[in-house]
mmCIF file of C-alpha atoms in Angstrom:
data_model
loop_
_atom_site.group_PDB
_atom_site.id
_atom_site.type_symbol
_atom_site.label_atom_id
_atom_site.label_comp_id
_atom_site.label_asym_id
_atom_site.label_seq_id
_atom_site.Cartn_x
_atom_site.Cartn_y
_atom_site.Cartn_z
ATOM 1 C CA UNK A 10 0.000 0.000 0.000
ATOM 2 C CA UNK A 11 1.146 3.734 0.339
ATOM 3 C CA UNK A 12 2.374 4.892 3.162
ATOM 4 C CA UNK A 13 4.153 8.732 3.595
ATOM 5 C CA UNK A 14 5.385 9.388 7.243
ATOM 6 C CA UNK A 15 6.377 12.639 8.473
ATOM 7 C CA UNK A 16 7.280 13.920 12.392
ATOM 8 C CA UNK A 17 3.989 15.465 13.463
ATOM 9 C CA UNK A 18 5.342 18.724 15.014
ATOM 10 C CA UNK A 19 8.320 20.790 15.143
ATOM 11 C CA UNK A 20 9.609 23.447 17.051
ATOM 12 C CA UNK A 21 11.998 26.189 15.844
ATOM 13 C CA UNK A 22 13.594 29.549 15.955
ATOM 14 C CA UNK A 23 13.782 33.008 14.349
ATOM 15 C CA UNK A 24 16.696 33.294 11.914
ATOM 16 C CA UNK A 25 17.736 29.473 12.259
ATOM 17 C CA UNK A 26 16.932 26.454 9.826
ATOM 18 C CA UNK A 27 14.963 23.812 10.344
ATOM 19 C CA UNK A 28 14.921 20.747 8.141
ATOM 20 C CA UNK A 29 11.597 18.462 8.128
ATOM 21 C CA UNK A 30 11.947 14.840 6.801
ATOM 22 C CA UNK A 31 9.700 12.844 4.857
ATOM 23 C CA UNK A 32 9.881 8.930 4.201
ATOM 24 C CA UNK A 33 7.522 7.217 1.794
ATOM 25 C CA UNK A 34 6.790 4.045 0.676
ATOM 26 C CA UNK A 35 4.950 3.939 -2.671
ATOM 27 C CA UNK A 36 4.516 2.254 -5.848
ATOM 28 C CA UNK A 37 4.760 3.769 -9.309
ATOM 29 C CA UNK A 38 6.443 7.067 -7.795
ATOM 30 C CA UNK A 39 6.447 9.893 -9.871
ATOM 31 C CA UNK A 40 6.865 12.818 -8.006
ATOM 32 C CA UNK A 41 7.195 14.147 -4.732
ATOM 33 C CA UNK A 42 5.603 17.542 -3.478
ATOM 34 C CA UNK A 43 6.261 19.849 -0.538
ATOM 35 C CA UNK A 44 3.141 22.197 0.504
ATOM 36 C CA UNK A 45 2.611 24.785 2.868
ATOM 37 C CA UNK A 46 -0.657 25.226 4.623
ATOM 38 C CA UNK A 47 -1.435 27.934 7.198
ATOM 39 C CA UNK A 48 -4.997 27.273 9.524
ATOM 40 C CA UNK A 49 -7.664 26.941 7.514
ATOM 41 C CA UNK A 50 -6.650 27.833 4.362
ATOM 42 C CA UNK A 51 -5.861 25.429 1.005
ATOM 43 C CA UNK A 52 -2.399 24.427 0.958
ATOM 44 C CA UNK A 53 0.372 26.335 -1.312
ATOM 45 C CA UNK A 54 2.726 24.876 -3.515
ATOM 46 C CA UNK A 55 6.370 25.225 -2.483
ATOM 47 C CA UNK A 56 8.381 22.422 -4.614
ATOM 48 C CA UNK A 57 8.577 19.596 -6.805
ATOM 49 C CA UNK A 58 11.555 16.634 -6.891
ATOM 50 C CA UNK A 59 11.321 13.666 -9.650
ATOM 51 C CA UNK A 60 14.907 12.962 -9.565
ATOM 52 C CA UNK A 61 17.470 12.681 -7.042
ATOM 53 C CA UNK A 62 19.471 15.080 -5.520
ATOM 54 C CA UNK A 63 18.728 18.602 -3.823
ATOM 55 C CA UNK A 64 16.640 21.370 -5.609
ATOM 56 C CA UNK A 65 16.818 24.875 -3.868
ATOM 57 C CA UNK A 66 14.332 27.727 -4.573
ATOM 58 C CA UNK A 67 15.003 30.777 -2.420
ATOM 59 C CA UNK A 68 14.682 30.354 1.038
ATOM 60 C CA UNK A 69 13.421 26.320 0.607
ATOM 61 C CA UNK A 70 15.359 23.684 -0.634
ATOM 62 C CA UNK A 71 14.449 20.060 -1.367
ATOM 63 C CA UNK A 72 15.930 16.763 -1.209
ATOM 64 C CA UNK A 73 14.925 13.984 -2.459
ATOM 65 C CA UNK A 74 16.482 9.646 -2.778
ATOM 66 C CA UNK A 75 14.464 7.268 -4.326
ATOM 67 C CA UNK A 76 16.157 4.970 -3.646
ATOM 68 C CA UNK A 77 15.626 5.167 0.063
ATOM 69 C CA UNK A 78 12.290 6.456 -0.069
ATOM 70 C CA UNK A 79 13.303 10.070 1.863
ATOM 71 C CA UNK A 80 12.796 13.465 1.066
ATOM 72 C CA UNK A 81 13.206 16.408 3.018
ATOM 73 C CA UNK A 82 12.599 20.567 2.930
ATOM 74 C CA UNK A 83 15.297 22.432 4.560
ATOM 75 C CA UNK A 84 13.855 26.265 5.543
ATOM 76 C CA UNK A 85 16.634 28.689 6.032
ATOM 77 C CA UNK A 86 16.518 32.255 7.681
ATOM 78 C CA UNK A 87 13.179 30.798 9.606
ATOM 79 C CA UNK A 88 10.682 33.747 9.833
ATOM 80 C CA UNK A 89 7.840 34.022 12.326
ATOM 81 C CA UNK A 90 5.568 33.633 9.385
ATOM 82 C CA UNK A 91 6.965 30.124 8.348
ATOM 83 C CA UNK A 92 4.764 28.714 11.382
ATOM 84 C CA UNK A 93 2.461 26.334 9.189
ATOM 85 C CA UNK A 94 2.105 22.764 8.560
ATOM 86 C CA UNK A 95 3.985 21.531 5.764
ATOM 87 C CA UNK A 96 2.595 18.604 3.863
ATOM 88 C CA UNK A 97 4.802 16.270 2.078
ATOM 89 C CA UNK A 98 2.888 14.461 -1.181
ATOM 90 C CA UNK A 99 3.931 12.018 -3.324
ATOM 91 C CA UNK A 100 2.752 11.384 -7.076
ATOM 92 C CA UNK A 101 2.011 7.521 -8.173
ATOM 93 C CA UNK A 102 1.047 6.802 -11.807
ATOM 94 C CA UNK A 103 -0.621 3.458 -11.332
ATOM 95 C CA UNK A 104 -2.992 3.563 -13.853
ATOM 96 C CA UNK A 105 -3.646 7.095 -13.726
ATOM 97 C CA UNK A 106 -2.103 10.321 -11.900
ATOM 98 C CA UNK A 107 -2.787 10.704 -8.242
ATOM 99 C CA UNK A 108 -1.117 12.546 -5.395
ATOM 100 C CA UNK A 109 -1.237 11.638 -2.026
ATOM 101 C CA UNK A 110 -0.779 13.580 1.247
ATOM 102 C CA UNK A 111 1.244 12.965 4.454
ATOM 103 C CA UNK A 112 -0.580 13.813 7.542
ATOM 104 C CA UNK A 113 1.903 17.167 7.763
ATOM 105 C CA UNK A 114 4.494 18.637 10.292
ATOM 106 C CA UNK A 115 3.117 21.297 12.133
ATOM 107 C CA UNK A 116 6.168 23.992 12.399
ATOM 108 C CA UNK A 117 6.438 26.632 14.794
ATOM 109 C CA UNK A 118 8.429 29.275 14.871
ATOM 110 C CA UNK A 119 9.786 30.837 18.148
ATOM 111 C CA UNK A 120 11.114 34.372 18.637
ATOM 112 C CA UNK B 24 -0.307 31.969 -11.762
ATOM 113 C CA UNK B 25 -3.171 29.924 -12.146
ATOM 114 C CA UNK B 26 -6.313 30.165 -10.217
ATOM 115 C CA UNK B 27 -8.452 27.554 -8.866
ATOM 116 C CA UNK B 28 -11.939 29.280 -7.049
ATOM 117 C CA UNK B 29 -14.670 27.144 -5.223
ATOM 118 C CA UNK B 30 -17.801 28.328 -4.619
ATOM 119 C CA UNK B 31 -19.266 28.450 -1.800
ATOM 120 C CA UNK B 32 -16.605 29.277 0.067
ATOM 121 C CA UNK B 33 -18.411 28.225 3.442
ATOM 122 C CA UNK B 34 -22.011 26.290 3.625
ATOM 123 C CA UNK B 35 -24.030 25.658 6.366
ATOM 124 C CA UNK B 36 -26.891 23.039 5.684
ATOM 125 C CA UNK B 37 -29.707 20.745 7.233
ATOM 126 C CA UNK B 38 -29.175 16.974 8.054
ATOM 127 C CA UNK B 39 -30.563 15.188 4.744
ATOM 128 C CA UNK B 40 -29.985 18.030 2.310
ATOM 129 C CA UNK B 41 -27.749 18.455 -0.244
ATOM 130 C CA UNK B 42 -25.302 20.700 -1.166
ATOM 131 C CA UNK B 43 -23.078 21.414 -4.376
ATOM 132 C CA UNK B 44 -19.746 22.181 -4.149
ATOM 133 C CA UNK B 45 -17.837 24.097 -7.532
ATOM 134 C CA UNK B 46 -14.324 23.860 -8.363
ATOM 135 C CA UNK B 47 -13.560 26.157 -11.454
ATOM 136 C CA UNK B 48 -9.685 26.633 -12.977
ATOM 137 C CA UNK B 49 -10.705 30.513 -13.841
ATOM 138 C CA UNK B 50 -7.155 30.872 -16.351
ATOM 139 C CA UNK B 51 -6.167 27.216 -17.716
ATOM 140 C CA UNK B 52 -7.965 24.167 -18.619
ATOM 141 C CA UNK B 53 -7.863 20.970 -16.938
ATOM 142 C CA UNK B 54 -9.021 17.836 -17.779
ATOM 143 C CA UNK B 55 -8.472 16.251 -14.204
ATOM 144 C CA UNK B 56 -9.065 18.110 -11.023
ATOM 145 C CA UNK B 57 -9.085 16.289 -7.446
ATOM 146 C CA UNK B 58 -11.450 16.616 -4.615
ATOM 147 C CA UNK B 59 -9.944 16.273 -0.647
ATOM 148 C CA UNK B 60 -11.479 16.006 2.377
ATOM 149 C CA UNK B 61 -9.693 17.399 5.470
ATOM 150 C CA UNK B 62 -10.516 17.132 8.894
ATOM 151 C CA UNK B 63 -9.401 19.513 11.865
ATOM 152 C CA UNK B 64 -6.039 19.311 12.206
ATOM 153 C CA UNK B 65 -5.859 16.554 9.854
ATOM 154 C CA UNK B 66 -4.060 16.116 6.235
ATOM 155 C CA UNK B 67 -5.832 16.446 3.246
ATOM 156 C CA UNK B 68 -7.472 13.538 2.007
ATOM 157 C CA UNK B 69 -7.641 12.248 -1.362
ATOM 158 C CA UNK B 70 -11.618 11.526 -2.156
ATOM 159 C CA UNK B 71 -11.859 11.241 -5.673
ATOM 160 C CA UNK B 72 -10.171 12.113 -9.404
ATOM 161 C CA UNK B 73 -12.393 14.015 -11.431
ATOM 162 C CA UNK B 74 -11.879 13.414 -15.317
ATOM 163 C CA UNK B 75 -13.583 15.330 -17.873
ATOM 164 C CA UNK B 76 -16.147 13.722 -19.944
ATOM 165 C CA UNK B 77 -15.985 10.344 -18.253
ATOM 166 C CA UNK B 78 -17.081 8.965 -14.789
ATOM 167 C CA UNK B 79 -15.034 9.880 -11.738
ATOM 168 C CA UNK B 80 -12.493 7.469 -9.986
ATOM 169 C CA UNK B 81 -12.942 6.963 -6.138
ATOM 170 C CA UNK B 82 -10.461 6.029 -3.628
ATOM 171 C CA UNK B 83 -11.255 3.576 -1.107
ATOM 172 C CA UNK B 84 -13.545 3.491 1.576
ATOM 173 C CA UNK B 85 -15.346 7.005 -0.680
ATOM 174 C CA UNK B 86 -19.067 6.372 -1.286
ATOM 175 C CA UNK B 87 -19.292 7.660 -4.875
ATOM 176 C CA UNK B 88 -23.642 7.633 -4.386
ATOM 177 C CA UNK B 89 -23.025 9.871 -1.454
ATOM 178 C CA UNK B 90 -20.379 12.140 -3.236
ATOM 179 C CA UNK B 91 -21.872 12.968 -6.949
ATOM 180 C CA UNK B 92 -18.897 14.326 -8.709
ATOM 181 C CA UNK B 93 -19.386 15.842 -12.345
ATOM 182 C CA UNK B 94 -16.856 17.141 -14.666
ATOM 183 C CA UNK B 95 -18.686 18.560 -17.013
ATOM 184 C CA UNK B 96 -16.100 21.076 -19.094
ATOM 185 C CA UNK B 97 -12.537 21.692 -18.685
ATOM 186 C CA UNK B 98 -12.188 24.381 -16.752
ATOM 187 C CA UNK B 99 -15.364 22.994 -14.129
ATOM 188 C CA UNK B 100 -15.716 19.957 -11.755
ATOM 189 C CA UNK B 101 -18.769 19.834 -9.173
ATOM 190 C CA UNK B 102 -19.437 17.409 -5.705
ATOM 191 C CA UNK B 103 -22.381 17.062 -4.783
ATOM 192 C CA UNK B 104 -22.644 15.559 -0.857
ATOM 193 C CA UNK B 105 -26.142 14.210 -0.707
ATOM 194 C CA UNK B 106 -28.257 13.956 2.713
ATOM 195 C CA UNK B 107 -25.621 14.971 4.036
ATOM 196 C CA UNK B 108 -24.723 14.493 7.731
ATOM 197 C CA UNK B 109 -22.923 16.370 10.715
ATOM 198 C CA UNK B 110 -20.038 13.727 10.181
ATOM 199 C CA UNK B 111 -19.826 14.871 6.878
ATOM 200 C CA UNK B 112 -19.178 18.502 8.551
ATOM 201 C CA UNK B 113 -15.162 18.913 6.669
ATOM 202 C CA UNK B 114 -13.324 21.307 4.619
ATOM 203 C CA UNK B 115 -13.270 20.588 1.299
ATOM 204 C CA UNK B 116 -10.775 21.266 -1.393
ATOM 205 C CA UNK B 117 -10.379 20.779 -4.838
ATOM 206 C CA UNK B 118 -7.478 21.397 -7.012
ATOM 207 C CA UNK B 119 -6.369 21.254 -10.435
ATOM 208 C CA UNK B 120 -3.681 20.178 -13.183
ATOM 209 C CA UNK B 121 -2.818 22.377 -15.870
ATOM 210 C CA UNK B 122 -2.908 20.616 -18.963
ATOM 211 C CA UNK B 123 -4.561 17.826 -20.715
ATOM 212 C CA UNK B 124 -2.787 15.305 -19.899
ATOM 213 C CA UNK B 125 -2.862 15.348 -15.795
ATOM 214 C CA UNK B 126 0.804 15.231 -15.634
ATOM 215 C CA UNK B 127 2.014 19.124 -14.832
ATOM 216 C CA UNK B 128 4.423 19.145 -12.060
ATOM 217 C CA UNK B 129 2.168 21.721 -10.529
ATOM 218 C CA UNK B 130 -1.173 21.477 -8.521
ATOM 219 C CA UNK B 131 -3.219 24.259 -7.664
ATOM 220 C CA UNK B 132 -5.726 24.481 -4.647
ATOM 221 C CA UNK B 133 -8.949 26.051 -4.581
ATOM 222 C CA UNK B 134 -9.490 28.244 -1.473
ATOM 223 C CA UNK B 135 -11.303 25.332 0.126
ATOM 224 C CA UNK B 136 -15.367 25.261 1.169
ATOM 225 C CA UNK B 137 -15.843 24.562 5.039
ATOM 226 C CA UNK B 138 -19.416 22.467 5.173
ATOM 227 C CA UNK B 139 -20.934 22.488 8.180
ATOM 228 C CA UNK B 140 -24.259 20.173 8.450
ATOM 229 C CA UNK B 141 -26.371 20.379 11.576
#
């Protein structure tokens, strides 16, 4: 079956980085996702890995092995408003396109 | 960027009415758009693909007479919860795929429509 686990909550502070890990286990992988999602709003996208290796964008970077299933997002220079939950997803083409969501690391950010 | 809007944004209904959710992609078409679920502090989960033109696809444990989805054009997919009950009280949220063929790296979220059913 699928199965995406990430740590549920994470604690952080101003200025530092933070890296959040993400372990899946998947078949017909095609993609993995990073979102961020602030309270009660729809999540925003933040980056995309297909391949291995790192992929940095700004502020956020990505990592990601197939090999060993992993993936993480590294946020640098945290800022107060980086307290969100960040949802990792992965993309399976088993017949179709479908992404599916881990349950999310809630990050907060500490003065 | 693109632009994904749901309407209504927030719904508050009756137990055993129904109530019709809209997912529109206002600036690209899309031939598949998704519909989630997500509960309170809770990840988003996957109910059902929505392809244009043809029926939709519905994960497991998703009652697809409960949850009518339509996809009528490209750029519009509707759900439909039917007698709908206070456990079915959620945030919804579609999103969409630019493109035809459902492969785009990116995914865009509508805003989301909180259903509350009392």
């Amino acid at each position: 079956g699928q199965n995406i686990d990430q740590p549920t909550e994470m604690t952080a502070t101003e200025g530092a980085i933070v890296q959040i890990n993400c372990t899946y286990q998947t078949s017909g992988f095609n993609g993995l996702f990073w979102y961020q999602q602030h309270a009660g709003e729809a999540p925003t996208f933040l980056s995309y890995n297909v391949l291995d290796g790192l992929e940095e964008k700004g502020r956020f970077s990505s990592f990601l092995s197939r090999s060993k299933g992993y993936s993480y997002l590294l946020l640098k220079e945290l800022q107060m408003k980086d307290s969100a939950s960040y949802l990792c997803a992965v993309r399976t083409h088993t017949g179709g396109f479908k992404t599916i969501f881990g349950a999310g690391t809630r990050l907060f950010v500490k003065a | 960027g693109a632009v994904v809007s749901q309407h209504p944004s927030w719904v508050i209904c009756k137990s055993g009415t129904s109530v019709k959710i809209e997912c529109r992609s206002l600036d690209f078409q899309a031939t598949t758009m998704f519909w989630y679920r997500q509960f309170p502090k809770q990840s988003l989960m996957l109910m059902a693909t929505s392809n244009e033109g043809s029926k939709a696809t519905y994960e497991q444990g998703v009652e697809k007479d409960k949850f009518l989805i339509n996809h009528a054009s490209l750029t519009l997919s509707t759900l439909t919860v039917t007698s709908a009950h206070p456990e079915d009280s959620s945030f919804y949220i579609c999103s969409a795929r630019p493109g035809t063929s459902g492969s785009g790296n990116e995914q865009y979220f509508g805003p989301g429509t909180r259903l509350t059913v009392t």
